Short mmCIF file of C-alpha atoms in Angstrom, two decimals:
data_model
loop_
_atom_site.label_atom_id
_atom_site.label_comp_id
_atom_site.label_asym_id
_atom_site.label_seq_id
_atom_site.Cartn_x
_atom_site.Cartn_y
_atom_site.Cartn_z
CA MET A 1 22.00 -28.13 56.71
CA THR A 2 23.39 -24.67 56.21
CA GLU A 3 21.30 -21.61 55.63
CA ASN A 4 20.47 -20.55 52.10
CA ASN A 5 22.57 -17.59 50.97
CA ASN A 6 20.74 -16.49 47.83
CA GLY A 7 17.36 -18.18 47.53
CA GLY A 8 18.51 -20.86 45.13
CA ILE A 9 18.54 -24.61 44.98
CA TYR A 10 21.56 -26.30 43.44
CA ILE A 11 21.65 -29.36 41.22
CA LEU A 12 24.95 -31.20 40.83
CA LEU A 13 25.35 -33.52 37.86
CA THR A 14 28.22 -36.05 37.88
CA ARG A 15 29.48 -39.06 35.98
CA SER A 16 31.70 -41.51 37.81
CA GLY A 17 33.85 -44.21 36.28
CA THR A 18 31.82 -47.08 37.75
CA LEU A 19 30.44 -49.92 35.67
CA LEU A 20 26.86 -48.80 36.37
CA SER A 21 27.61 -45.21 35.38
CA GLY A 22 29.38 -46.40 32.24
CA ALA A 23 26.45 -48.65 31.31
CA ILE A 24 23.95 -45.83 31.86
CA SER A 25 26.03 -43.43 29.78
CA LEU A 26 26.45 -46.00 27.00
CA PHE A 27 22.73 -46.86 26.98
CA THR A 28 21.44 -43.27 27.17
CA GLY A 29 24.24 -41.29 25.55
CA ASP A 30 24.03 -38.88 28.50
CA SER A 31 27.09 -36.97 29.70
CA TYR A 32 26.00 -37.16 33.34
CA THR A 33 24.58 -40.18 35.17
CA HIS A 34 24.04 -38.98 38.75
CA VAL A 35 22.25 -35.97 40.21
CA SER A 36 22.35 -34.49 43.70
CA LEU A 37 20.46 -31.64 45.34
CA ALA A 38 21.75 -28.89 47.67
CA PHE A 39 20.29 -25.86 49.43
CA ASP A 40 23.49 -23.81 49.72
CA PRO A 41 26.14 -22.65 47.22
CA GLU A 42 28.91 -24.33 49.25
CA LEU A 43 27.08 -27.66 48.73
CA GLN A 44 27.30 -28.59 52.41
CA SER A 45 23.67 -29.78 52.28
CA LEU A 46 24.28 -32.02 49.25
CA CYS A 47 22.12 -35.15 49.21
CA SER A 48 20.84 -37.80 46.86
CA PHE A 49 20.02 -41.47 46.49
CA ALA A 50 23.37 -43.18 46.21
CA ARG A 51 25.69 -45.73 47.81
CA ARG A 52 25.73 -45.67 51.61
CA ASN A 53 29.33 -46.88 51.76
CA ALA A 54 31.93 -45.30 49.48
CA ALA A 55 33.57 -48.66 48.82
CA PHE A 56 30.45 -50.61 47.82
CA PRO A 57 27.57 -49.82 45.44
CA LEU A 58 25.03 -51.57 47.68
CA PRO A 59 23.32 -50.98 49.96
CA ALA A 60 22.19 -47.65 48.59
CA GLY A 61 19.61 -45.15 49.74
CA LEU A 62 19.17 -41.54 50.82
CA VAL A 63 22.54 -40.11 51.80
CA GLN A 64 24.18 -36.80 52.53
CA GLU A 65 27.07 -36.43 50.12
CA ASP A 66 30.31 -34.55 50.67
CA LEU A 67 32.65 -33.28 47.96
CA ARG A 68 35.64 -33.65 50.29
CA GLU A 69 34.95 -37.09 51.77
CA GLY A 70 33.69 -40.53 50.86
CA TYR A 71 32.88 -41.51 47.29
CA PHE A 72 33.24 -38.06 45.73
CA CYS A 73 36.64 -37.54 47.35
CA ARG A 74 37.84 -40.91 46.02
CA HIS A 75 36.75 -39.93 42.51
CA ALA A 76 37.64 -36.24 42.49
CA GLU A 77 38.58 -36.33 38.80
CA MET A 78 35.02 -37.10 37.68
CA PRO A 79 33.32 -34.54 35.44
CA CYS A 80 30.51 -32.49 36.91
CA ALA A 81 28.23 -29.56 36.24
CA LEU A 82 26.53 -27.42 38.87
CA TYR A 83 23.24 -25.69 38.11
CA ALA A 84 21.45 -23.04 40.16
CA LEU A 85 17.67 -22.85 40.19
CA PRO A 86 16.19 -19.57 41.42
CA VAL A 87 13.25 -20.26 43.72
CA SER A 88 10.78 -18.38 45.86
CA ARG A 89 11.21 -18.44 49.63
CA SER A 90 8.08 -20.55 49.89
CA ALA A 91 9.26 -23.19 47.40
CA TYR A 92 12.74 -23.21 48.96
CA GLY A 93 11.23 -23.80 52.41
CA LYS A 94 8.94 -26.58 51.18
CA ALA A 95 11.77 -28.35 49.37
CA ARG A 96 14.15 -28.05 52.30
CA ARG A 97 11.57 -29.28 54.83
CA LYS A 98 10.73 -32.27 52.62
CA VAL A 99 14.39 -33.27 52.32
CA GLU A 100 15.09 -32.70 56.03
CA LYS A 101 12.14 -34.92 56.96
CA MET A 102 13.34 -37.60 54.55
CA LEU A 103 16.87 -37.38 55.96
CA GLU A 104 15.52 -37.78 59.50
CA ASN A 105 13.95 -41.06 58.36
CA ARG A 106 16.65 -42.00 55.83
CA LEU A 107 16.69 -45.67 56.77
CA ASP A 108 13.05 -45.95 55.64
CA TYR A 109 14.13 -45.26 52.05
CA ARG A 110 15.66 -47.66 49.54
CA TYR A 111 17.39 -47.26 46.22
CA SER A 112 15.10 -48.32 43.40
CA ILE A 113 17.10 -50.45 40.98
CA LYS A 114 13.83 -51.52 39.37
CA GLY A 115 12.75 -47.88 38.96
CA LEU A 116 16.09 -47.02 37.40
CA ALA A 117 15.70 -49.82 34.84
CA LEU A 118 12.10 -48.82 34.09
CA CYS A 119 13.14 -45.18 33.66
CA LYS A 120 15.64 -46.22 31.03
CA LEU A 121 12.82 -48.08 29.26
CA GLY A 122 10.47 -45.07 29.53
CA ILE A 123 8.07 -46.86 31.89
CA GLU A 124 6.72 -44.77 34.75
CA GLU A 125 6.76 -46.38 38.18
CA GLU A 126 6.41 -45.10 41.72
CA ARG A 127 6.89 -47.23 44.81
CA GLU A 128 6.60 -45.68 48.24
CA GLY A 129 9.98 -45.29 49.90
CA HIS A 130 11.92 -46.31 46.77
CA TYR A 131 13.83 -43.79 44.65
CA PHE A 132 16.78 -43.42 42.34
CA CYS A 133 18.73 -40.17 42.25
CA SER A 134 16.95 -38.29 39.46
CA GLN A 135 13.51 -39.42 40.65
CA PHE A 136 14.26 -38.11 44.16
CA VAL A 137 15.40 -34.71 42.84
CA GLY A 138 12.40 -34.49 40.54
CA GLU A 139 9.91 -35.29 43.26
CA VAL A 140 11.42 -32.71 45.62
CA LEU A 141 11.34 -30.01 42.93
CA GLU A 142 7.84 -30.86 41.74
CA ASP A 143 6.22 -31.35 45.15
CA SER A 144 7.61 -28.06 46.45
CA GLY A 145 6.61 -26.05 43.38
CA VAL A 146 10.18 -25.15 42.43
CA CYS A 147 9.58 -25.78 38.74
CA ALA A 148 7.54 -27.75 36.27
CA LEU A 149 9.26 -30.88 35.02
CA PRO A 150 9.11 -31.94 31.37
CA LYS A 151 8.09 -35.46 32.45
CA PRO A 152 7.13 -37.37 35.63
CA PRO A 153 9.88 -37.63 38.29
CA SER A 154 10.19 -41.40 37.71
CA LEU A 155 11.14 -40.73 34.07
CA MET A 156 13.65 -37.94 34.73
CA ARG A 157 17.28 -38.70 33.96
CA PRO A 158 20.14 -36.68 35.49
CA GLN A 159 20.87 -35.05 32.13
CA ASP A 160 17.29 -33.74 31.96
CA TYR A 161 18.00 -31.26 34.77
CA ALA A 162 20.53 -29.43 32.59
CA SER A 163 17.69 -28.64 30.17
CA LEU A 164 15.31 -27.06 32.67
CA PRO A 165 14.59 -23.50 31.46
CA GLU A 166 15.15 -22.14 34.98
CA ALA A 167 18.51 -23.90 35.44
CA ARG A 168 21.63 -21.80 35.06
CA CYS A 169 24.99 -23.55 34.78
CA VAL A 170 27.34 -21.97 37.34
CA PHE A 171 30.22 -24.45 37.03
CA GLU A 172 31.42 -27.20 34.71
CA GLY A 173 34.66 -29.12 35.19
CA SER A 174 36.12 -31.63 37.61
CA LEU A 175 34.67 -32.45 40.99
CA TYR A 176 38.06 -31.62 42.52
CA ARG A 177 37.94 -28.08 41.14
CA LEU A 178 34.35 -27.63 42.30
CA ALA A 179 35.33 -28.78 45.80
CA GLU A 180 38.15 -26.25 45.82
CA LEU A 181 35.85 -23.45 44.70
CA SER A 182 33.10 -24.36 47.19
CA ARG A 183 35.66 -24.43 50.00
CA ALA A 184 36.86 -20.95 49.05
CA GLY A 185 33.52 -19.57 48.61
#
């Protein structure tokens, strides 16, 4: 992971054209259906719970994502929004260490399809080693003291992160344009 340039944590919201994303958007009415977390403004440390292979939705788990390769590159036209969360050095360090430790043991983690379904029904559920994208981001933020969440991590939806009082939208547009800007910047 790259070093932090300004003390912030970045949250990337996206909505792909997949059947699952379409179903989630239809069911929830949310503009964004996936959330990723990064520790640098260039998004080189971007990670989330998502597909492990760009061509197939399963298996899925904890992955490092790249705006210029894999799934995101194949779907560069998808809409996205990038939010910056200002954080203390202490909270930044705790969050980064938690994610780095999880990434070191990434094969121990599974995508929680059951948790995703229960979240949509408003039923809280936590299973060790099982996450969906917004639950993962929520747990990292909450456990490290970055911010207070409006609900438990297992009930957070990607769209909820746009409503955090601390979150400041720094980009909204296509993933392709964001990739271009992050490369330049």
